XYZ file of N, CA and C in Angstrom:
309
model
N 0.870 -1.166 0.000
C 0.000 0.000 0.000
C 0.908 1.217 0.000
N 0.625 2.139 -0.913
C 1.427 3.363 -0.915
C 0.750 4.456 -1.729
N 1.264 5.642 -1.580
C 0.843 6.785 -2.374
C 1.742 6.808 -3.605
N 1.196 6.385 -4.731
C 1.971 6.384 -5.968
C 1.998 7.769 -6.607
N 1.114 8.648 -6.140
C 1.023 10.012 -6.650
C 0.800 10.039 -8.156
N 0.109 9.019 -8.649
C -0.243 8.949 -10.060
C -1.451 8.045 -10.211
N -2.089 8.107 -11.364
C -3.277 7.297 -11.618
C -3.039 6.422 -12.844
N -3.796 5.330 -12.932
C -3.652 4.401 -14.057
C -4.537 4.758 -15.240
N -5.652 5.453 -14.988
C -6.557 5.853 -16.068
C -7.349 7.068 -15.611
N -8.000 7.740 -16.545
C -8.816 8.891 -16.176
C -10.061 8.483 -15.396
N -10.366 7.182 -15.342
C -11.447 6.696 -14.485
C -11.054 6.776 -13.012
N -9.758 6.932 -12.739
C -9.255 7.080 -11.373
C -9.282 8.539 -10.925
N -10.005 9.392 -11.650
C -9.999 10.819 -11.344
C -11.377 11.426 -11.542
N -11.734 12.348 -10.629
C -12.923 13.171 -10.779
C -12.447 14.613 -10.725
N -12.749 15.375 -11.754
C -12.336 16.769 -11.805
C -12.325 17.248 -13.240
N -12.084 18.529 -13.421
C -12.246 19.113 -14.754
C -11.051 18.900 -15.678
N -9.863 18.722 -15.146
C -8.670 18.591 -15.987
C -8.301 17.110 -16.119
N -8.208 16.634 -17.353
C -7.809 15.247 -17.601
C -6.314 15.083 -17.334
N -5.930 13.899 -16.941
C -4.527 13.566 -16.682
C -3.826 13.359 -18.029
N -2.606 13.849 -18.214
C -1.906 13.679 -19.494
C -1.718 12.204 -19.860
N -1.952 11.887 -21.126
C -1.854 10.510 -21.604
C -0.478 9.916 -21.345
N 0.579 10.693 -21.567
C 1.931 10.157 -21.418
C 2.215 9.742 -19.979
N 1.633 10.455 -18.990
C 1.803 10.052 -17.595
C 1.033 8.770 -17.303
N -0.200 8.691 -17.813
C -0.999 7.475 -17.645
C -0.259 6.281 -18.231
N 0.247 6.455 -19.433
C 0.931 5.369 -20.138
C 2.196 4.935 -19.393
N 2.975 5.891 -18.922
C 4.223 5.576 -18.228
C 3.994 4.802 -16.938
N 3.010 5.236 -16.146
C 2.727 4.545 -14.889
C 2.178 3.151 -15.161
N 1.264 3.050 -16.125
C 0.676 1.753 -16.473
C 1.760 0.792 -16.976
N 2.695 1.302 -17.750
C 3.789 0.474 -18.266
C 4.681 -0.039 -17.128
N 4.982 0.819 -16.159
C 5.796 0.403 -15.012
C 5.086 -0.677 -14.194
N 3.788 -0.513 -13.981
C 2.997 -1.502 -13.241
C 3.005 -2.838 -13.980
N 2.805 -2.797 -15.291
C 2.810 -4.026 -16.090
C 4.187 -4.691 -16.098
N 5.254 -3.894 -16.216
C 6.614 -4.445 -16.215
C 6.934 -5.175 -14.908
N 6.349 -4.715 -13.810
C 6.576 -5.336 -12.495
C 5.567 -6.443 -12.195
N 4.679 -6.722 -13.146
C 3.654 -7.765 -12.998
C 2.777 -7.525 -11.767
N 2.423 -6.262 -11.541
C 1.577 -5.922 -10.402
C 0.121 -5.836 -10.821
N -0.746 -6.163 -9.883
C -2.187 -6.050 -10.094
C -2.768 -5.226 -8.957
N -3.751 -4.408 -9.292
C -4.457 -3.625 -8.286
C -5.235 -4.542 -7.354
N -5.175 -4.273 -6.070
C -6.106 -4.886 -5.129
C -7.282 -3.922 -5.078
N -8.428 -4.393 -5.498
C -9.574 -3.512 -5.700
C -10.078 -2.922 -4.386
N -10.387 -1.641 -4.440
C -10.974 -0.944 -3.305
C -12.465 -1.235 -3.250
N -12.961 -1.530 -2.077
C -14.397 -1.709 -1.900
C -15.034 -0.332 -1.732
N -16.265 -0.216 -2.153
C -17.045 1.013 -2.011
C -16.424 2.160 -2.806
N -16.106 3.266 -2.152
C -15.615 4.465 -2.824
C -14.141 4.309 -3.176
N -13.787 4.510 -4.441
C -12.433 4.183 -4.900
C -11.456 5.356 -4.953
N -11.911 6.579 -4.767
C -11.007 7.731 -4.838
C -10.420 7.993 -3.452
N -9.116 8.213 -3.377
C -8.420 8.235 -2.088
C -7.836 9.592 -1.699
N -7.885 10.553 -2.584
C -7.286 11.867 -2.326
C -8.234 12.938 -2.836
N -8.333 14.047 -2.104
C -9.224 15.131 -2.511
C -8.510 16.472 -2.337
N -8.775 17.380 -3.264
C -8.230 18.734 -3.211
C -9.373 19.706 -3.497
N -9.361 20.847 -2.861
C -10.406 21.870 -3.031
C -11.782 21.346 -2.628
N -11.824 20.562 -1.558
C -13.079 20.007 -1.052
C -14.075 21.130 -0.751
N -15.316 20.922 -1.131
C -16.370 21.889 -0.854
C -16.425 23.055 -1.824
N -15.681 22.980 -2.938
C -15.703 24.047 -3.941
C -16.079 23.455 -5.294
N -16.302 24.327 -6.269
C -16.611 23.851 -7.619
C -15.361 23.313 -8.319
N -14.191 23.585 -7.759
C -12.928 23.114 -8.349
C -12.428 21.826 -7.692
N -13.308 21.097 -7.025
C -12.904 19.877 -6.327
C -12.293 18.871 -7.307
N -11.227 18.237 -6.870
C -10.567 17.181 -7.644
C -10.382 16.000 -6.698
N -10.740 14.815 -7.177
C -10.512 13.591 -6.412
C -9.792 12.600 -7.313
N -8.846 11.869 -6.727
C -8.076 10.899 -7.506
C -7.784 9.652 -6.677
N -7.536 8.568 -7.372
C -7.096 7.325 -6.730
C -5.581 7.242 -6.893
N -4.858 8.007 -6.047
C -3.397 7.989 -6.122
C -2.791 7.070 -5.068
N -3.595 6.666 -4.091
C -3.164 5.696 -3.090
C -3.792 4.366 -3.465
N -3.007 3.339 -3.496
C -3.534 2.036 -3.892
C -2.666 0.934 -3.303
N -3.203 -0.265 -3.362
C -2.441 -1.454 -2.967
C -2.289 -2.312 -4.209
N -1.080 -2.800 -4.419
C -0.799 -3.663 -5.564
C 0.007 -4.859 -5.089
N -0.112 -5.936 -5.834
C 0.642 -7.145 -5.499
C 0.869 -7.951 -6.767
N 1.851 -8.849 -6.707
C 2.095 -9.731 -7.851
C 1.241 -10.998 -7.699
N 1.047 -11.765 -8.773
C 0.183 -12.951 -8.715
C 0.557 -13.970 -7.629
N 1.850 -14.290 -7.398
C 2.149 -15.243 -6.318
C 1.676 -14.758 -4.936
N 1.820 -13.467 -4.674
C 1.361 -12.918 -3.397
C -0.153 -13.000 -3.310
N -0.833 -12.677 -4.408
C -2.296 -12.760 -4.418
C -2.773 -14.197 -4.236
N -2.002 -15.171 -4.711
C -2.348 -16.580 -4.488
C -2.259 -16.952 -3.006
N -1.320 -16.338 -2.280
C -1.197 -16.594 -0.842
C -2.357 -15.994 -0.051
N -2.910 -14.911 -0.556
C -3.986 -14.194 0.133
C -5.187 -14.050 -0.802
N -5.913 -15.131 -1.050
C -7.000 -15.093 -2.036
C -8.216 -14.263 -1.611
N -8.371 -14.022 -0.320
C -9.548 -13.277 0.153
C -9.175 -11.870 0.610
N -8.177 -11.308 -0.026
C -7.707 -9.973 0.336
C -8.737 -8.924 -0.076
N -8.859 -7.871 0.718
C -9.716 -6.749 0.326
C -9.103 -5.458 0.854
N -9.438 -4.384 0.209
C -8.928 -3.068 0.558
C -10.120 -2.164 0.823
N -10.092 -1.465 1.948
C -11.203 -0.584 2.314
C -10.699 0.841 2.466
N -11.543 1.771 2.068
C -11.271 3.196 2.095
C -12.061 3.800 3.255
N -11.389 4.431 4.207
C -12.058 5.033 5.353
C -12.295 6.522 5.110
N -13.072 7.118 5.961
C -13.383 8.547 5.846
C -12.384 9.346 6.684
N -11.900 10.431 6.107
C -11.014 11.347 6.825
C -11.555 12.753 6.635
N -11.992 13.367 7.713
C -12.644 14.672 7.586
C -11.668 15.838 7.525
N -10.433 15.659 7.989
C -9.510 16.798 8.013
C -8.257 16.600 7.163
N -8.163 15.508 6.452
C -6.979 15.233 5.644
C -7.346 15.200 4.167
N -6.379 15.477 3.313
C -6.579 15.329 1.873
C -6.630 13.854 1.485
N -6.003 13.008 2.304
C -5.896 11.578 2.014
C -6.869 10.783 2.869
N -7.442 9.744 2.265
C -8.316 8.835 2.999
C -7.498 7.599 3.368
N -7.549 7.190 4.632
C -6.767 6.013 5.029
C -7.304 4.735 4.394
N -6.400 3.821 4.114
C -6.754 2.528 3.534
C -6.455 1.429 4.545
N -7.311 0.421 4.552
C -7.095 -0.751 5.399
C -7.076 -1.979 4.509
N -6.027 -2.767 4.642
C -5.900 -4.019 3.906
C -6.373 -5.144 4.822
N -7.379 -5.891 4.384
C -7.962 -6.967 5.190
C -7.624 -8.312 4.564
N -7.179 -9.228 5.410
C -6.866 -10.593 4.970
C -7.740 -11.550 5.768
N -8.671 -12.230 5.101
C -9.537 -13.179 5.799
C -8.780 -14.409 6.259
N -7.941 -14.921 5.405
C -7.202 -16.131 5.774
C -5.816 -16.091 5.152
N -4.886 -16.725 5.815
C -3.512 -16.793 5.325
C -3.178 -18.261 5.090
N -2.712 -18.564 3.899
C -2.337 -19.941 3.589
C -0.913 -20.208 4.071
N -0.688 -21.411 4.556
C 0.650 -21.794 5.016
C 1.554 -22.078 3.821
N 2.842 -21.903 4.016
C 3.807 -22.185 2.953
C 3.976 -23.665 2.782
């Protein structure tokens, strides 16, 4: 789990200015090269907000959890939850593991 400070697609953003294609492509290429997969967020998927309460509000999914396929095989019931933060630009994330398989 980390703040990548970037998004994978314009679907990861709410706001008036679209993210540049070259940035989307570069981040997506790095994720693919590392064989990482998004751990899907339950419920609300945007994790960062700027200009809250104004017409210029921007929200993005710049915080995410990713893992490679072998790790996901170890934790098949993994889930990621987005909590509410009333005074921060960032919403805290919780990674939940229902069961852990033995090696």
